[in-house]
Amino acid sequence: MNTATNERYVTDLGDRIGVLTAQINSLNVELAAVVGAFDQAGGWGGGGFRSMAHWLGFRAGWSNTDASRLARVGARLDTIPTLTAAADRGEICLAMLDAAARIT
């Protein structure tokens, strides 16, 4: 592979990483919204689960830390609408939403 071809290949890979990251960010907001609605409806209650995060760990295989973050963001999306919209557009990640949700 010549230098120009390799540079183009690397550029294309970098662009693809950006697109996939934006899609993941957007899907994380959608997931957080569904988790929030499920939590509010008490969907995790019963079956010996202690919390939404505990249910996510068991049902979806999330680590305790990641499940807690997702549940926290899901419960507070309505308090950070501007950031939620940015994440839905793929511009910011779940960790940034969590940081904002913690202080609102």
Tab-separated table of C-alpha atoms in Angstrom:
chain	number	residue	atom	x	y	z
A	1	MET	CA	0.000	0.000	0.000
A	2	ASN	CA	1.485	3.346	-0.980
A	3	THR	CA	1.532	6.350	1.338
A	4	ALA	CA	-1.396	8.133	-0.310
A	5	THR	CA	-3.525	4.995	-0.236
A	6	ASN	CA	-2.663	4.368	3.412
A	7	GLU	CA	-3.461	7.967	4.356
A	8	ARG	CA	-6.864	7.690	2.672
A	9	TYR	CA	-7.512	4.355	4.391
A	10	VAL	CA	-6.647	5.834	7.791
A	11	THR	CA	-8.820	8.889	7.110
A	12	ASP	CA	-11.747	6.656	6.125
A	13	LEU	CA	-11.319	4.594	9.303
A	14	GLY	CA	-11.239	7.758	11.404
A	15	ASP	CA	-14.411	9.010	9.735
A	16	ARG	CA	-16.120	5.672	10.327
A	17	ILE	CA	-15.160	5.777	14.013
A	18	GLY	CA	-16.784	9.213	14.244
A	19	VAL	CA	-19.999	8.005	12.610
A	20	LEU	CA	-20.231	4.895	14.772
A	21	THR	CA	-19.562	6.907	17.913
A	22	ALA	CA	-22.351	9.340	17.039
A	23	GLN	CA	-24.730	6.430	16.439
A	24	ILE	CA	-23.792	4.849	19.777
A	25	ASN	CA	-24.322	8.159	21.582
A	26	SER	CA	-27.750	8.528	20.007
A	27	LEU	CA	-28.719	4.945	20.834
A	28	ASN	CA	-27.547	5.426	24.425
A	29	VAL	CA	-29.991	8.325	24.822
A	30	GLU	CA	-32.800	6.204	23.435
A	31	LEU	CA	-31.831	3.359	25.771
A	32	ALA	CA	-31.639	5.712	28.763
A	33	ALA	CA	-35.126	7.031	27.956
A	34	VAL	CA	-36.554	3.504	27.820
A	35	VAL	CA	-34.722	2.563	31.026
A	36	GLY	CA	-36.115	5.680	32.714
A	37	ALA	CA	-39.665	4.836	31.649
A	38	PHE	CA	-39.233	1.206	32.747
A	39	ASP	CA	-37.864	2.358	36.098
A	40	GLN	CA	-40.686	4.868	36.610
A	41	ALA	CA	-43.226	2.152	35.841
A	42	GLY	CA	-41.588	-0.087	38.448
A	43	GLY	CA	-40.709	-2.677	35.830
A	44	TRP	CA	-37.739	-3.973	37.770
A	45	GLY	CA	-39.751	-4.540	40.960
A	46	GLY	CA	-40.261	-8.065	42.149
A	47	GLY	CA	-38.050	-11.002	41.425
A	48	GLY	CA	-35.642	-10.008	44.187
A	49	PHE	CA	-34.122	-7.037	42.359
A	50	ARG	CA	-32.987	-4.176	44.564
A	51	SER	CA	-32.913	-1.430	41.948
A	52	MET	CA	-33.086	-0.591	38.276
A	53	ALA	CA	-29.301	-0.938	38.102
A	54	HIS	CA	-29.460	-4.382	39.700
A	55	TRP	CA	-32.077	-5.439	37.146
A	56	LEU	CA	-29.927	-4.103	34.274
A	57	GLY	CA	-26.937	-6.035	35.538
A	58	PHE	CA	-28.896	-9.264	35.651
A	59	ARG	CA	-31.069	-8.825	32.579
A	60	ALA	CA	-28.732	-6.986	30.219
A	61	GLY	CA	-25.307	-7.911	31.575
A	62	TRP	CA	-24.283	-4.349	32.428
A	63	SER	CA	-21.601	-3.806	35.045
A	64	ASN	CA	-22.862	-2.243	38.270
A	65	THR	CA	-21.122	1.037	37.455
A	66	ASP	CA	-22.502	1.253	33.914
A	67	ALA	CA	-25.983	0.102	34.975
A	68	SER	CA	-26.083	2.722	37.724
A	69	ARG	CA	-25.026	5.408	35.263
A	70	LEU	CA	-27.663	4.388	32.740
A	71	ALA	CA	-30.415	4.246	35.378
A	72	ARG	CA	-29.386	7.628	36.800
A	73	VAL	CA	-29.386	9.276	33.374
A	74	GLY	CA	-32.676	7.625	32.428
A	75	ALA	CA	-34.319	8.987	35.554
A	76	ARG	CA	-33.096	12.538	34.893
A	77	LEU	CA	-33.219	13.072	31.139
A	78	ASP	CA	-36.049	15.560	31.529
A	79	THR	CA	-33.816	17.779	33.695
A	80	ILE	CA	-31.172	18.151	30.959
A	81	PRO	CA	-33.138	18.573	27.714
A	82	THR	CA	-30.495	20.572	25.839
A	83	LEU	CA	-27.789	18.007	26.541
A	84	THR	CA	-30.189	15.155	25.815
A	85	ALA	CA	-30.871	16.654	22.382
A	86	ALA	CA	-27.125	16.992	21.759
A	87	ALA	CA	-26.569	13.361	22.706
A	88	ASP	CA	-29.470	12.309	20.493
A	89	ARG	CA	-27.659	14.030	17.627
A	90	GLY	CA	-24.565	12.018	18.574
A	91	GLU	CA	-22.607	15.011	19.819
A	92	ILE	CA	-22.043	13.976	23.450
A	93	CYS	CA	-21.757	10.690	25.294
A	94	LEU	CA	-23.590	9.019	28.150
A	95	ALA	CA	-20.824	9.927	30.609
A	96	MET	CA	-21.354	13.629	29.883
A	97	LEU	CA	-25.096	13.233	30.395
A	98	ASP	CA	-24.403	11.486	33.666
A	99	ALA	CA	-22.153	14.281	34.867
A	100	ALA	CA	-24.881	16.815	34.103
A	101	ALA	CA	-27.623	14.648	35.603
A	102	ARG	CA	-25.702	14.379	38.851
A	103	ILE	CA	-25.662	18.140	39.379
A	104	THR	CA	-29.193	19.000	38.266
